XYZ file of C-alpha atoms in Angstrom:
668
model
C 174.086 49.784 33.494
C 170.814 49.761 31.744
C 172.165 50.200 28.674
C 174.947 46.941 29.710
C 171.847 45.054 30.618
C 170.366 45.891 27.148
C 173.877 44.926 25.004
C 173.979 41.959 26.962
C 170.284 40.385 26.361
C 170.580 41.670 22.470
C 174.022 39.820 22.096
C 172.006 36.857 24.011
C 168.619 36.600 21.849
C 171.318 36.953 18.372
C 173.137 34.222 19.651
C 170.087 32.171 20.696
C 168.630 33.003 16.876
C 172.063 31.657 15.452
C 171.667 28.988 17.579
C 167.846 27.714 16.467
C 169.271 28.477 12.966
C 172.312 26.285 12.922
C 170.110 23.235 14.715
C 167.535 23.852 12.242
C 169.886 23.380 9.365
C 171.777 20.137 10.674
C 168.299 18.564 11.607
C 167.249 18.797 7.867
C 170.161 17.320 6.958
C 169.936 13.978 9.799
C 166.382 13.502 8.592
C 167.734 13.297 5.228
C 170.022 10.845 6.009
C 167.824 8.403 8.244
C 165.095 8.392 5.301
C 168.160 7.568 3.269
C 169.737 5.060 5.734
C 166.508 3.293 6.403
C 165.782 2.258 2.536
C 168.789 1.159 1.934
C 169.125 -0.939 5.210
C 165.432 -2.501 4.276
C 166.576 -2.873 1.039
C 169.652 -4.748 1.927
C 168.173 -7.079 4.793
C 165.300 -7.758 2.394
C 167.578 -8.762 -0.218
C 169.654 -11.306 2.371
C 166.852 -12.877 3.537
C 164.978 -13.841 -0.078
C 168.097 -14.379 -2.246
C 171.662 -14.927 -0.562
C 171.241 -16.739 2.172
C 173.537 -20.493 1.247
C 171.174 -23.047 2.763
C 173.859 -25.313 2.436
C 175.429 -23.404 5.572
C 172.982 -22.885 7.130
C 174.246 -23.183 10.655
C 176.286 -19.707 10.270
C 174.098 -18.745 7.462
C 170.922 -17.880 8.980
C 172.628 -16.473 12.162
C 174.705 -14.188 10.179
C 171.212 -12.944 8.580
C 169.538 -12.485 11.885
C 172.289 -10.714 13.230
C 172.196 -8.879 10.110
C 168.146 -8.110 10.833
C 169.001 -7.132 14.444
C 171.685 -4.480 13.632
C 168.935 -3.112 10.610
C 166.666 -2.442 14.180
C 169.164 -1.050 15.937
C 169.870 1.308 12.886
C 166.388 2.285 12.410
C 165.565 2.474 15.939
C 168.698 5.175 16.118
C 167.317 6.838 13.247
C 163.874 7.226 15.149
C 165.670 8.708 18.008
C 167.855 11.380 15.646
C 164.890 12.068 13.810
C 163.969 14.703 17.096
C 167.181 15.401 18.219
C 166.657 18.111 20.636
C 169.410 20.464 21.696
C 168.234 22.666 24.065
C 170.067 26.089 25.568
C 169.848 27.802 28.694
C 166.613 27.283 30.599
C 164.171 29.729 31.498
C 164.179 31.989 34.283
C 163.052 30.474 37.492
C 160.415 33.024 38.444
C 159.542 32.002 42.245
C 162.111 30.618 44.983
C 161.466 26.544 45.143
C 163.091 24.122 48.074
C 165.865 21.397 47.468
C 167.619 19.317 49.420
C 170.606 17.678 47.795
C 171.218 14.338 48.577
C 174.736 12.866 48.285
C 174.303 8.799 48.185
C 177.461 6.828 50.141
C 177.804 3.582 51.070
C 181.647 2.558 51.406
C 183.221 5.488 49.564
C 186.445 7.200 51.304
C 185.401 9.809 54.034
C 187.503 12.233 52.017
C 185.978 11.742 48.780
C 182.803 11.936 50.069
C 183.386 14.645 51.901
C 184.883 16.881 49.311
C 181.933 16.200 47.239
C 179.571 17.306 50.044
C 181.169 20.750 50.676
C 180.688 21.564 47.078
C 177.237 20.626 47.240
C 176.836 22.915 50.605
C 178.741 25.633 48.158
C 176.189 25.268 45.828
C 174.667 29.334 45.061
C 171.156 28.502 44.817
C 169.352 27.917 48.684
C 169.021 24.190 49.951
C 169.602 21.567 52.421
C 172.457 19.223 52.067
C 172.624 15.679 53.200
C 174.655 12.800 53.024
C 172.721 9.814 52.761
C 175.281 7.102 54.207
C 174.331 3.652 53.801
C 176.992 2.442 55.857
C 175.973 4.177 59.196
C 179.928 4.982 59.588
C 179.934 7.222 62.543
C 183.153 8.543 61.673
C 181.309 10.388 58.618
C 178.298 11.192 60.730
C 181.088 13.321 63.010
C 182.658 14.573 60.142
C 179.425 16.076 58.165
C 177.769 17.514 61.231
C 181.041 19.236 62.671
C 180.624 21.145 59.249
C 176.483 21.952 59.231
C 176.003 18.791 56.943
C 172.940 16.812 57.393
C 173.467 12.787 57.582
C 170.734 10.533 56.649
C 170.647 6.580 57.337
C 168.341 4.013 57.247
C 165.816 3.624 60.105
C 165.625 0.252 62.228
C 162.174 -0.240 60.039
C 165.320 -1.741 57.328
C 166.391 -4.142 59.409
C 166.200 -7.893 58.370
C 164.011 -6.411 55.580
C 165.043 -5.946 51.737
C 167.376 -2.643 51.413
C 167.163 -2.402 47.479
C 170.379 -1.244 47.520
C 170.904 2.840 45.955
C 167.288 2.861 45.483
C 166.179 2.033 49.245
C 168.582 4.431 50.137
C 166.882 7.357 48.391
C 163.523 5.970 49.209
C 164.174 6.201 52.804
C 165.805 9.847 52.415
C 162.633 11.141 50.717
C 160.622 10.505 53.412
C 162.473 12.351 56.195
C 163.234 15.417 53.943
C 160.424 17.761 52.635
C 162.547 19.672 49.928
C 160.092 20.621 46.454
C 163.205 19.437 44.026
C 166.117 16.973 44.748
C 169.251 17.247 43.244
C 171.065 13.538 43.456
C 174.925 13.330 43.333
C 176.968 9.951 43.310
C 179.597 10.445 45.977
C 182.299 11.069 43.524
C 179.834 13.541 41.332
C 181.668 17.254 42.459
C 178.916 19.757 41.561
C 179.591 23.108 40.093
C 178.105 25.896 42.626
C 175.903 27.078 39.553
C 174.520 23.488 39.030
C 170.704 24.692 40.304
C 170.598 28.409 39.032
C 171.023 26.676 35.333
C 168.319 23.748 35.505
C 165.937 24.538 37.881
C 163.741 26.909 35.778
C 163.132 23.988 33.143
C 160.790 23.361 36.322
C 158.567 25.910 35.657
C 156.934 23.754 33.276
C 154.841 22.022 35.547
C 154.654 19.056 34.313
C 158.526 18.489 34.382
C 159.467 15.471 36.710
C 163.741 15.244 35.477
C 165.951 17.363 34.680
C 169.077 15.587 33.824
C 172.141 16.871 33.016
C 175.601 14.469 31.638
C 178.025 12.701 33.875
C 181.581 14.002 32.945
C 185.186 12.677 34.570
C 188.003 14.224 35.202
C 190.761 11.206 35.568
C 189.867 10.204 32.187
C 192.995 11.169 29.230
C 192.144 12.328 26.155
C 192.825 8.932 24.560
C 189.920 7.489 27.120
C 191.252 3.570 26.994
C 188.289 2.344 29.026
C 185.536 4.159 26.885
C 184.051 6.173 29.623
C 183.288 9.682 28.955
C 180.288 8.229 26.676
C 180.171 11.506 24.733
C 177.774 9.713 22.141
C 175.407 8.886 24.985
C 175.513 12.292 27.201
C 174.860 13.960 24.094
C 173.511 13.289 20.528
C 171.488 10.171 22.262
C 169.951 11.487 25.192
C 169.378 14.578 23.153
C 166.940 12.392 20.960
C 165.001 10.825 23.680
C 164.407 14.049 24.992
C 162.764 15.271 21.405
C 160.421 12.074 22.013
C 160.341 13.376 26.252
C 161.957 10.181 26.496
C 165.395 11.164 28.488
C 165.894 9.313 31.095
C 167.311 9.743 34.746
C 171.034 8.497 34.617
C 171.514 7.960 38.406
C 173.378 11.095 39.632
C 173.440 14.636 38.335
C 170.034 14.624 38.373
C 167.568 17.049 39.666
C 163.808 15.359 39.938
C 160.331 17.120 41.610
C 159.385 15.290 44.700
C 155.769 15.805 43.692
C 155.970 13.503 40.979
C 158.294 10.759 42.717
C 155.404 10.930 45.592
C 152.643 10.403 43.160
C 154.767 7.903 41.066
C 155.040 5.991 44.534
C 151.423 5.801 45.815
C 150.283 5.481 42.424
C 152.875 1.867 41.989
C 151.399 0.786 45.729
C 148.063 1.227 44.762
C 148.353 -0.098 41.157
C 150.706 -3.513 42.701
C 147.946 -4.100 45.239
C 145.098 -4.049 43.043
C 146.608 -6.268 40.787
C 147.702 -8.536 44.098
C 143.922 -8.369 45.401
C 142.540 -9.416 41.623
C 145.069 -11.914 41.727
C 144.280 -13.285 45.353
C 140.537 -13.135 44.193
C 141.268 -15.536 41.085
C 143.170 -17.948 43.309
C 140.565 -17.798 45.997
C 138.264 -18.839 43.549
C 139.907 -22.301 43.219
C 140.592 -22.612 46.610
C 136.934 -22.510 46.855
C 136.329 -24.936 44.477
C 138.595 -27.244 45.714
C 136.672 -27.028 49.532
C 133.181 -27.409 47.904
C 134.605 -31.051 46.356
C 135.899 -31.863 49.322
C 133.239 -31.333 52.220
C 130.323 -31.759 49.194
C 128.260 -33.579 52.078
C 128.721 -31.077 54.784
C 125.966 -28.340 54.674
C 127.098 -26.324 57.370
C 130.663 -25.957 55.823
C 129.054 -25.067 52.347
C 127.550 -22.297 53.944
C 130.422 -20.599 55.491
C 131.705 -21.063 51.709
C 129.214 -19.253 49.933
C 129.430 -16.729 52.346
C 132.843 -16.489 51.766
C 132.183 -16.750 47.846
C 129.678 -13.624 48.531
C 132.895 -11.740 50.352
C 134.880 -12.231 46.868
C 132.135 -11.039 44.685
C 131.524 -7.802 47.178
C 135.287 -7.402 46.392
C 135.392 -7.853 42.754
C 132.548 -5.091 42.335
C 134.031 -2.496 44.710
C 137.407 -2.736 42.825
C 135.504 -2.373 39.910
C 133.199 1.051 41.225
C 137.227 2.108 42.487
C 136.747 2.154 46.104
C 139.175 2.444 48.633
C 141.643 -0.534 48.882
C 142.399 -0.328 52.416
C 138.178 -0.230 53.116
C 137.842 -3.386 50.356
C 140.174 -5.424 52.191
C 139.543 -4.481 55.842
C 136.024 -4.988 55.053
C 136.660 -8.443 53.101
C 139.064 -9.588 56.231
C 136.309 -8.899 58.626
C 134.107 -11.412 57.102
C 135.941 -14.175 56.689
C 137.042 -13.645 60.679
C 133.178 -13.555 60.906
C 132.917 -16.973 59.583
C 135.852 -17.950 60.860
C 134.766 -17.343 64.490
C 131.115 -18.882 63.333
C 132.854 -22.237 62.175
C 135.248 -22.337 65.410
C 132.349 -21.604 67.932
C 130.823 -24.507 66.337
C 133.509 -26.691 66.565
C 134.020 -25.687 70.426
C 130.491 -26.645 71.059
C 130.911 -29.933 69.571
C 134.262 -30.283 71.793
C 132.564 -29.197 75.114
C 129.918 -31.957 74.267
C 132.366 -34.757 73.751
C 134.367 -33.668 77.043
C 131.028 -33.679 78.865
C 130.514 -37.234 77.587
C 133.956 -38.010 78.520
C 133.859 -36.320 82.226
C 130.968 -38.598 82.896
C 132.316 -41.554 81.970
C 136.543 -41.264 83.259
C 137.293 -37.484 84.952
C 136.228 -36.051 87.809
C 134.913 -32.018 87.579
C 138.342 -30.545 88.515
C 140.080 -32.134 85.213
C 137.053 -31.530 83.310
C 137.316 -27.523 84.586
C 141.040 -27.619 83.399
C 140.482 -28.758 80.340
C 137.901 -26.918 79.604
C 139.736 -23.128 80.684
C 142.874 -23.945 79.010
C 142.565 -26.179 75.896
C 139.127 -24.595 74.883
C 140.644 -21.237 75.438
C 143.021 -21.555 72.814
C 140.836 -23.255 70.586
C 139.366 -19.842 70.441
C 142.922 -18.114 69.860
C 143.685 -20.326 66.965
C 144.295 -18.127 64.144
C 142.994 -21.160 61.825
C 139.822 -24.061 62.226
C 141.155 -27.528 62.300
C 138.596 -28.154 59.521
C 140.864 -28.104 56.498
C 138.245 -25.753 54.619
C 139.220 -23.216 57.178
C 142.712 -23.676 56.309
C 141.541 -22.511 53.059
C 139.877 -19.634 54.293
C 142.752 -18.360 56.384
C 144.918 -18.450 53.709
C 142.274 -16.156 51.507
C 142.852 -13.139 55.080
C 146.938 -13.919 54.316
C 146.339 -12.926 50.676
C 144.433 -9.800 51.262
C 147.178 -8.302 53.734
C 147.640 -5.175 51.896
C 150.326 -3.530 54.901
C 153.891 -4.666 52.969
C 154.723 -6.282 56.275
C 157.801 -7.478 53.630
C 159.181 -4.284 53.156
C 160.696 -1.262 55.303
C 158.314 0.963 53.762
C 154.726 0.487 52.082
C 155.840 3.571 49.724
C 158.704 3.477 47.411
C 158.905 6.335 44.703
C 162.540 5.006 43.415
C 162.267 1.599 41.272
C 163.618 -1.158 42.917
C 163.016 -3.833 40.319
C 166.690 -3.591 39.302
C 170.384 -3.676 40.500
C 169.730 0.277 39.030
C 166.949 2.627 40.077
C 167.175 4.875 37.402
C 165.640 3.842 33.828
C 162.638 2.034 35.457
C 161.826 5.275 37.633
C 161.761 7.785 35.096
C 160.095 5.322 32.370
C 157.070 4.965 35.146
C 157.205 8.693 35.712
C 156.761 8.937 31.944
C 153.875 6.590 31.822
C 152.082 8.861 34.475
C 152.365 11.725 31.554
C 155.532 13.511 33.522
C 157.806 15.353 31.366
C 161.595 15.029 31.244
C 164.266 17.165 30.177
C 167.953 16.528 29.074
C 170.267 19.581 29.950
C 173.471 19.700 27.692
C 176.103 20.997 30.094
C 178.862 19.490 32.066
C 177.859 20.861 35.661
C 178.844 17.692 37.656
C 182.361 16.132 37.369
C 183.268 12.839 38.464
C 185.325 9.597 38.589
C 185.468 7.210 36.370
C 186.750 3.469 36.657
C 190.632 3.575 36.391
C 190.861 0.114 35.778
C 189.787 -2.573 33.779
C 188.206 -4.684 36.745
C 186.350 -1.799 38.045
C 184.943 -0.756 34.504
C 183.560 -4.242 33.706
C 181.647 -4.287 37.326
C 180.207 -0.761 36.245
C 179.109 -1.521 32.666
C 177.851 -5.136 33.865
C 175.745 -3.665 36.864
C 174.442 -1.014 34.134
C 173.564 -3.736 31.410
C 171.578 -6.049 34.122
C 169.693 -3.584 35.596
C 168.538 -2.347 32.060
C 167.677 -6.091 31.274
C 166.202 -6.551 34.494
C 163.401 -3.564 33.598
C 163.218 -4.947 30.047
C 162.501 -9.010 31.516
C 159.886 -6.713 34.309
C 158.492 -4.060 32.571
C 159.216 -4.381 28.928
C 158.273 -0.446 27.710
C 156.925 -1.466 24.207
C 153.481 -2.777 26.586
C 153.680 -0.403 28.888
C 150.765 1.853 29.759
C 150.727 5.757 29.642
C 154.110 6.016 27.418
C 153.473 7.064 23.331
C 154.714 4.996 20.768
C 157.474 7.339 21.036
C 158.581 6.752 24.386
C 158.101 3.281 23.952
C 160.559 2.925 21.607
C 162.934 4.927 22.999
C 163.421 2.975 26.127
C 163.053 -0.114 24.076
C 165.973 0.710 22.300
C 168.386 0.950 24.987
C 167.409 -2.450 26.229
C 167.659 -3.612 22.463
C 171.470 -2.338 22.517
C 172.315 -4.638 25.043
C 171.323 -7.619 22.874
C 174.521 -6.775 20.466
C 177.000 -9.794 22.313
C 174.946 -12.107 20.745
C 175.176 -10.206 17.214
C 179.282 -10.154 17.787
C 179.616 -13.306 18.161
C 178.013 -14.058 14.791
C 179.757 -11.502 13.318
C 183.235 -12.643 14.663
C 182.833 -16.060 13.843
C 181.703 -15.514 10.059
C 184.563 -14.210 8.289
C 186.742 -16.857 10.578
C 184.807 -19.367 9.139
C 185.354 -18.517 5.545
C 188.468 -17.911 5.617
C 189.987 -21.036 7.873
C 187.366 -23.092 5.890
C 185.892 -21.439 3.218
C 182.358 -21.776 4.785
C 180.212 -19.550 2.642
C 176.956 -17.628 4.456
C 176.119 -15.896 1.743
C 175.927 -17.251 -1.599
C 178.099 -14.672 -3.720
C 179.867 -11.419 -2.794
C 178.500 -10.585 -6.674
C 177.711 -6.915 -7.670
C 174.274 -7.386 -6.204
C 175.596 -7.548 -2.589
C 178.266 -4.885 -2.705
C 174.918 -2.298 -4.370
C 173.170 -2.989 -1.548
C 175.287 -3.277 1.762
C 177.848 -0.341 0.631
C 175.162 2.133 0.605
C 173.803 0.774 4.019
C 177.305 0.903 5.316
C 178.233 4.203 4.152
C 174.717 5.808 5.085
C 174.781 4.277 8.694
C 178.230 5.873 9.829
C 177.505 9.287 8.006
C 174.663 9.315 9.921
C 176.534 8.667 13.440
C 179.096 11.533 12.089
C 176.534 14.104 11.611
C 174.258 13.143 14.610
C 177.889 13.248 16.738
C 178.733 16.656 14.998
C 182.003 16.325 16.417
C 181.850 14.067 19.399
C 184.204 11.391 19.114
C 182.291 7.836 18.489
C 185.128 5.219 17.282
C 185.982 4.260 21.536
C 182.227 3.878 21.989
C 181.607 1.739 18.846
C 184.827 -0.544 19.520
C 183.471 -1.045 23.034
C 179.968 -2.265 21.942
C 181.469 -5.108 20.400
C 184.686 -6.042 22.705
C 182.354 -6.028 25.863
C 180.333 -8.837 23.925
C 181.112 -11.318 27.204
C 179.603 -8.611 29.437
C 176.517 -8.081 27.485
C 175.764 -11.767 27.139
C 176.354 -12.266 30.405
C 173.730 -9.336 31.451
C 170.929 -10.701 29.532
C 171.631 -14.615 30.904
C 171.763 -13.678 34.702
C 169.360 -11.263 34.410
C 166.794 -13.372 32.769
C 167.830 -16.566 35.622
C 166.711 -13.570 37.883
C 163.651 -12.095 36.935
C 162.785 -15.653 35.286
C 164.195 -18.480 37.299
C 164.723 -16.329 40.802
C 168.180 -16.671 40.871
C 170.453 -13.923 43.131
C 171.715 -10.893 41.015
C 174.254 -9.653 43.634
C 174.799 -5.499 43.489
C 178.268 -3.887 43.604
C 179.033 -0.602 44.074
C 181.543 0.676 41.310
C 184.943 1.013 43.452
C 186.093 5.154 43.418
C 189.367 3.958 44.069
C 192.241 1.896 42.170
C 192.624 -1.592 43.630
C 196.515 -2.020 42.687
C 197.167 -5.168 40.967
C 200.614 -7.102 40.624
C 200.016 -8.268 37.201
C 197.573 -7.279 34.368
C 194.354 -8.727 34.607
C 194.058 -10.706 31.316
C 191.831 -13.428 32.925
C 188.889 -10.915 32.782
C 189.361 -10.859 28.946
C 189.974 -14.322 28.128
C 187.025 -14.852 25.281
C 188.334 -11.590 23.509
C 191.816 -13.098 23.537
C 190.635 -16.386 21.927
C 188.333 -14.398 19.489
C 191.431 -12.315 18.448
C 193.893 -15.547 18.160
C 191.017 -17.328 16.016
C 191.152 -14.375 13.882
C 194.716 -14.592 13.235
C 194.840 -17.933 13.203
C 192.352 -17.073 9.912
C 194.660 -14.840 8.395
C 197.206 -17.677 8.795
C 195.316 -20.431 7.087
C 194.231 -18.240 4.601
C 197.353 -17.202 3.362
C 198.136 -21.182 3.373
C 195.221 -21.774 1.518
C 196.065 -18.849 -1.054
C 199.514 -20.494 -1.569
C 197.825 -24.039 -2.246
C 195.449 -22.497 -4.513
C 192.490 -23.105 -2.400
C 191.360 -19.531 -2.179
C 190.185 -17.751 -4.915
C 187.882 -14.762 -5.480
C 186.759 -11.878 -4.029
C 185.191 -13.523 -0.806
C 188.434 -14.026 0.886
C 189.312 -10.444 0.626
C 186.547 -9.121 1.790
C 186.783 -11.702 5.228
C 190.409 -10.473 5.044
C 189.369 -6.755 5.486
C 186.241 -8.205 8.036
C 188.966 -9.561 10.300
C 191.335 -6.759 10.061
C 188.430 -4.728 10.852
C 187.416 -6.782 14.139
C 191.185 -6.949 14.973
C 191.202 -3.079 14.969
C 187.734 -3.191 17.389
C 189.297 -5.672 19.882
C 192.525 -3.890 20.053
C 190.992 -1.554 22.707
C 191.114 -4.717 25.071
C 194.862 -4.675 24.888
C 195.050 -1.172 26.084
C 192.278 -1.764 28.853
C 194.356 -4.520 30.225
C 197.558 -2.784 30.193
C 195.992 0.786 31.247
C 197.751 2.213 34.485
C 195.869 5.392 35.571
C 197.901 8.229 36.888
C 196.852 9.994 40.126
C 194.967 13.194 39.453
C 195.616 16.024 42.540
C 192.518 17.574 41.561
C 190.426 14.724 43.201
C 192.683 15.044 46.845
C 191.669 17.225 49.287
C 193.595 20.368 49.943
């Protein structure tokens, strides 16, 4: 037995050494291509701006060169990530026991699907507690789960009539009623491998690791992957590239998180947000006081009260600067405001008493006066607002310094609630606090991908909207605590969703040239091709080498063909963040809704684009026959249109795709 163990260890050591050497050689090749692609790209785009823009057709020439500039930045960000592409292998051994809660999140998924995942979670070999987080609070699910010894957590009454924050709120609620040192988060359809914790917990031997993310892999996707669900490039080289910069991020499921890190994040965010709110309130209060001083500049009594409020604000600023506790600062401030209000109300009451006494001498008997005194004056004491406008302003200050978050179900919200997806913002904030993340590239849970076009579009839109909300609210380029590499890695993901606008230009330019002879480039000369071809070829080569055998074509198709989704995600997120418009949250359906007909209406913009491209080919053929088309420019644009048609052809397949049933997903 000892000999066998020694042999196995030696074999493992040699295999790991071989892997490291292979990774090192591949990394060298990747870095060489990154440098060459960057040089070629910068050379091409600089030349385009300086020498080849056709200003006579500026309305399409400038958008085209802007789109090419966008693509260059996208390429540079991809290359920067690939520069540190990190291929991890086995996690180090776990040297001490830890406690783990496995959390299965659900809202309205079928009971058998949720229970299948929960049973698999319960069967995980490492000791743990299994919980179903039922956001639908279904009695039938609770009965099924508890009959098998599986815990169920639903929202408390504290969430009633308050923002629910979708999945983030569900997880935040569970964090307050569970105790495990680590949390494995699973979506309702992600069936875990029994070894998932054994294979990943060792990474947490590094006490600064807060997150270990594993891939999402789907069992109901055919080899052709017509809906582009598997994302082999993202759940592989892209996450590995981000991992090299300590920027691998949380993807919502199949991830293990350290509770300590989440709770630190929740507390620090609470303190930071309240501090910002208090500072904002102090600034607003100065303006309120200045206005009150102008309105009551002839009333020494009110001016004296406002001086007291101003002194209280000065003390708040000083105490904040010295780092004193927020609750103590705000409590003392509120008490001082209460004292000012009581003093002024008392003075007002004495004045009213004197007026009532004069009135009683003229018209009222003693009994009537006593009734007025007992009722009216008592109510004046109980009022939170003084009848004086200045004290109304003071009362507003009291409200502004409320730090209890009465509008929320709980003050501490570790999982980010700033977007319709909780994952990216949470991991970015963790990185900002100095925590580390790990991407463990091993499939340890298998789930269900959308199996029709409507469901796929719902999912992609939600992902994109959530990402853009984070960009608009917490742009990583200006977030404190992140390294430069982390800023750029997060930004690269957000930047990619702007591709919809570039896609419109890339489609329009060749169509306009073939149909009307419009030239956005001065000439497709030798100078053009000697710069463009190296840029294009080196970028394609970089993708192939980084992918290391993983298919990339389907992802390339959808990055262009879903341009309406990407544009809608940007505009709707912008409206939500900056204009306050509602952005509805939709849970991705886990069961197919059968349609009587293909949903061509969902891809109407793409169909119009494809029709325009086909029509442009017909028009250019007529122009050739009439002698109106000549030179190399039409040939270049014909090739361009044919390539775009090949890309957009995936939309036809997606509309016609009908997933077949998968028996392995059903309960035995």
